[in-house]
Amino acid sequence: MLRRLTGAALTQEKIVLLIAIALFCGFSFFLKGFLRPDNILTLLRSVSTLGILGVGMAVVVIGRGIDLTIVTIYAMSAAWMFHLANGGASIPLALTLGYLFALAVGVTNGVLIAYLEIPALFATLGMAAFAYGFARYALVPLYVVYMPASAASIVWIGGGFVFGVPTSILFFALVAFLGFAFLRFTKQGRFIYAIGDNFAAARISGAPVRPIVVLQYAVSATVAYLAGLITATAVASMNTAVVNSSMIYDIILVVVLGGVGLSGGRGGIRNVIVGTLLIGILLNGMTIMNIQYTLQNVIRGLILLIAIVIDSVVNPRDEQTAQQGDI
């Protein structure tokens, strides 16, 4: 019956989309206030940042990697930008230096993984701890950095509207489109799929595998910086404590849940959008139901575990991946 409704064999992406639609309908009927325009707007704005970060993570995961520094870059680059502006730096200079910090972390990730051949999991885990510690010690001595008055010119990034649509939602749409175009229509995007599918074969075929791996993490860092700017300008501050939150699990969750294979070479931006919608609806519904934050973490963790198990069955790790230890 479901196959007749969908017109094709069910995939993980379609199943997740159907669940998201069912959740939306169920919450709309049973949860008072869920369908209020202000709540729907809040839901969309909240998932926009998560979706943008999911696009950056997907580019890395498709290439058979993982980026555990993405939340550190997201928080610390935007926080340092605000801190510089509070110290008297011009907004263009603060924006540039904030991006250079993000890019430095991303490129370092790529170099460690591509040229020193450190497994992505350990390279990015170590870099996340180092980048956060260095930034807190040398760059941003405060846990919460507030937006200065001089940054009023960039408030539109996260707090503006275009024809009534929040700019954060438009940025998510833009990043998703650019990510789709990059992966689908550029030579570098095709190389990322080839590397994720079979690293050795891609190298033998002449693909510049090492520069492409560095490019993946540079793209992820760029996307993380943009997401940080959107959040920081939307709430006029950046709380660096988010680095130690469960946000990284939510990002991985929307990527894996949507159908991007952890074994690499499979999935796309559409999978990220579907996963983001499901998690956004679920989190919004649990918040309205006043479910304890600890229990929400348990539910999200269980969903992530199930998604990883499903992914391991649908997209099994090959022998080469197991030997390399990559994710």
CSV table of C-alpha atoms in Angstrom, one decimal, residues 128-298:
chain,number,residue,atom,x,y,z
A,128,ALA,CA,37.5,20.7,18.8
A,129,ALA,CA,39.0,20.6,22.3
A,130,PHE,CA,42.1,22.6,21.2
A,131,ALA,CA,40.2,25.2,19.3
A,132,TYR,CA,37.7,25.8,22.1
A,133,GLY,CA,40.4,25.9,24.8
A,134,PHE,CA,42.6,28.3,22.7
A,135,ALA,CA,39.7,30.6,21.9
A,136,ARG,CA,38.5,30.7,25.5
A,137,TYR,CA,42.1,31.4,26.8
A,138,ALA,CA,43.4,33.8,24.2
A,139,LEU,CA,40.5,35.2,22.2
A,140,VAL,CA,37.2,35.2,24.1
A,141,PRO,CA,37.5,35.4,27.9
A,142,LEU,CA,33.8,35.5,28.4
A,143,TYR,CA,31.2,32.7,28.3
A,144,VAL,CA,28.5,35.0,26.8
A,145,VAL,CA,29.5,37.8,24.4
A,146,TYR,CA,26.9,40.4,23.5
A,147,MET,CA,26.5,42.2,20.3
A,148,PRO,CA,27.8,45.7,20.3
A,149,ALA,CA,25.8,48.7,19.1
A,150,SER,CA,28.3,49.1,16.2
A,151,ALA,CA,27.0,45.7,14.8
A,152,ALA,CA,23.6,47.1,14.1
A,153,SER,CA,24.4,47.0,10.4
A,154,ILE,CA,24.6,43.2,10.4
A,155,VAL,CA,21.5,42.4,12.5
A,156,TRP,CA,19.6,41.6,9.3
A,157,ILE,CA,21.7,38.4,8.9
A,158,GLY,CA,19.8,36.6,11.6
A,159,GLY,CA,17.1,39.0,12.7
A,160,GLY,CA,15.8,40.4,9.4
A,161,PHE,CA,12.8,39.6,7.2
A,162,VAL,CA,12.3,39.6,3.5
A,163,PHE,CA,8.7,39.8,2.4
A,164,GLY,CA,7.8,38.6,5.9
A,165,VAL,CA,10.1,35.5,5.7
A,166,PRO,CA,12.9,35.4,8.3
A,167,THR,CA,16.3,35.7,6.8
A,168,SER,CA,17.5,32.7,8.7
A,169,ILE,CA,15.0,30.5,6.7
A,170,LEU,CA,16.2,32.1,3.5
A,171,PHE,CA,19.8,31.5,4.4
A,172,PHE,CA,18.9,27.8,5.0
A,173,ALA,CA,17.3,27.6,1.6
A,174,LEU,CA,20.3,29.4,0.0
A,175,VAL,CA,22.9,27.1,1.7
A,176,ALA,CA,20.9,24.0,0.8
A,177,PHE,CA,20.7,25.1,-2.8
A,178,LEU,CA,24.4,25.9,-3.0
A,179,GLY,CA,25.3,22.7,-1.3
A,180,PHE,CA,23.1,20.7,-3.7
A,181,ALA,CA,24.6,22.5,-6.7
A,182,PHE,CA,28.2,22.0,-5.4
A,183,LEU,CA,27.8,18.3,-4.9
A,184,ARG,CA,25.8,17.6,-8.0
A,185,PHE,CA,27.2,19.9,-10.7
A,186,THR,CA,30.9,20.6,-9.8
A,187,LYS,CA,33.9,18.5,-10.4
A,188,GLN,CA,34.9,18.8,-6.8
A,189,GLY,CA,31.5,17.6,-5.7
A,190,ARG,CA,31.7,14.5,-7.8
A,191,PHE,CA,35.2,13.9,-6.4
A,192,ILE,CA,33.7,14.0,-2.9
A,193,TYR,CA,31.2,11.3,-3.8
A,194,ALA,CA,34.0,9.2,-5.4
A,195,ILE,CA,36.3,9.6,-2.4
A,196,GLY,CA,33.4,8.6,-0.1
A,197,ASP,CA,32.5,5.6,-2.2
A,198,ASN,CA,36.0,4.2,-2.6
A,199,PHE,CA,39.0,6.3,-1.5
A,200,ALA,CA,41.6,4.1,-3.1
A,201,ALA,CA,39.8,3.9,-6.4
A,202,ALA,CA,39.4,7.7,-6.5
A,203,ARG,CA,43.1,8.1,-5.9
A,204,ILE,CA,44.1,5.6,-8.6
A,205,SER,CA,41.7,7.3,-11.1
A,206,GLY,CA,43.6,10.5,-10.6
A,207,ALA,CA,41.3,12.5,-8.3
A,208,PRO,CA,43.2,15.0,-6.1
A,209,VAL,CA,42.0,13.3,-3.0
A,210,ARG,CA,44.1,15.2,-0.4
A,211,PRO,CA,43.2,18.7,-1.6
A,212,ILE,CA,39.5,17.6,-1.9
A,213,VAL,CA,39.5,16.4,1.7
A,214,VAL,CA,40.9,19.7,2.9
A,215,LEU,CA,38.2,21.5,0.8
A,216,GLN,CA,35.5,19.4,2.5
A,217,TYR,CA,36.5,20.7,5.9
A,218,ALA,CA,37.0,24.3,4.7
A,219,VAL,CA,33.4,24.2,3.3
A,220,SER,CA,32.2,22.8,6.6
A,221,ALA,CA,33.9,25.5,8.6
A,222,THR,CA,32.5,28.2,6.2
A,223,VAL,CA,29.0,26.9,6.7
A,224,ALA,CA,29.5,26.8,10.5
A,225,TYR,CA,30.7,30.4,10.6
A,226,LEU,CA,27.6,31.5,8.7
A,227,ALA,CA,25.4,29.6,11.0
A,228,GLY,CA,27.1,31.2,14.0
A,229,LEU,CA,26.6,34.7,12.6
A,230,ILE,CA,22.9,33.9,12.0
A,231,THR,CA,22.4,32.8,15.6
A,232,ALA,CA,24.5,35.5,17.1
A,233,THR,CA,22.7,38.3,15.3
A,234,ALA,CA,19.3,36.8,15.8
A,235,VAL,CA,19.6,36.8,19.6
A,236,ALA,CA,22.2,39.6,19.9
A,237,SER,CA,24.7,37.4,21.7
A,238,MET,CA,26.7,34.1,21.5
A,239,ASN,CA,26.8,31.7,24.4
A,240,THR,CA,30.0,29.7,24.1
A,241,ALA,CA,28.7,27.1,26.5
A,242,VAL,CA,26.8,25.6,23.5
A,243,VAL,CA,30.1,23.9,22.6
A,244,ASN,CA,29.6,21.5,25.5
A,245,SER,CA,25.9,20.9,24.7
A,246,SER,CA,24.3,18.1,22.8
A,247,MET,CA,24.1,20.2,19.6
A,248,ILE,CA,26.7,18.1,17.8
A,249,TYR,CA,24.5,15.0,18.3
A,250,ASP,CA,21.5,16.9,16.8
A,251,ILE,CA,23.6,17.8,13.7
A,252,ILE,CA,24.8,14.2,13.2
A,253,LEU,CA,21.2,13.1,13.8
A,254,VAL,CA,19.6,15.2,11.1
A,255,VAL,CA,22.3,14.0,8.6
A,256,VAL,CA,22.2,10.3,9.4
A,257,LEU,CA,18.4,10.2,10.0
A,258,GLY,CA,17.7,11.8,6.7
A,259,GLY,CA,19.7,9.0,4.9
A,260,VAL,CA,23.3,10.3,4.4
A,261,GLY,CA,25.3,7.1,4.8
A,262,LEU,CA,28.1,7.3,7.4
A,263,SER,CA,30.1,4.9,5.2
A,264,GLY,CA,30.4,7.7,2.6
A,265,GLY,CA,29.4,8.2,-1.0
A,266,ARG,CA,25.7,8.2,-0.4
A,267,GLY,CA,23.0,10.8,0.2
A,268,GLY,CA,22.6,14.5,-0.5
A,269,ILE,CA,21.3,17.8,0.7
A,270,ARG,CA,17.7,16.6,0.3
A,271,ASN,CA,18.3,14.0,3.0
A,272,VAL,CA,19.5,16.7,5.3
A,273,ILE,CA,16.3,18.8,4.8
A,274,VAL,CA,14.1,15.8,5.5
A,275,GLY,CA,16.0,14.9,8.7
A,276,THR,CA,16.0,18.5,9.8
A,277,LEU,CA,12.2,18.8,9.4
A,278,LEU,CA,11.6,15.6,11.5
A,279,ILE,CA,13.9,16.6,14.3
A,280,GLY,CA,12.6,20.2,14.3
A,281,ILE,CA,9.0,19.0,14.6
A,282,LEU,CA,9.9,16.5,17.2
A,283,LEU,CA,11.8,19.0,19.4
A,284,ASN,CA,9.1,21.6,19.1
A,285,GLY,CA,6.4,19.1,20.1
A,286,MET,CA,8.4,17.9,23.1
A,287,THR,CA,9.0,21.5,24.2
A,288,ILE,CA,5.2,22.3,24.0
A,289,MET,CA,4.5,19.1,26.0
A,290,ASN,CA,7.0,20.4,28.6
A,291,ILE,CA,9.0,17.2,28.5
A,292,GLN,CA,12.1,17.5,30.7
A,293,TYR,CA,15.2,18.4,28.9
A,294,THR,CA,17.0,15.4,30.2
A,295,LEU,CA,14.3,13.1,28.8
A,296,GLN,CA,14.5,14.9,25.5
A,297,ASN,CA,18.2,14.1,25.4
A,298,VAL,CA,17.4,10.5,26.0
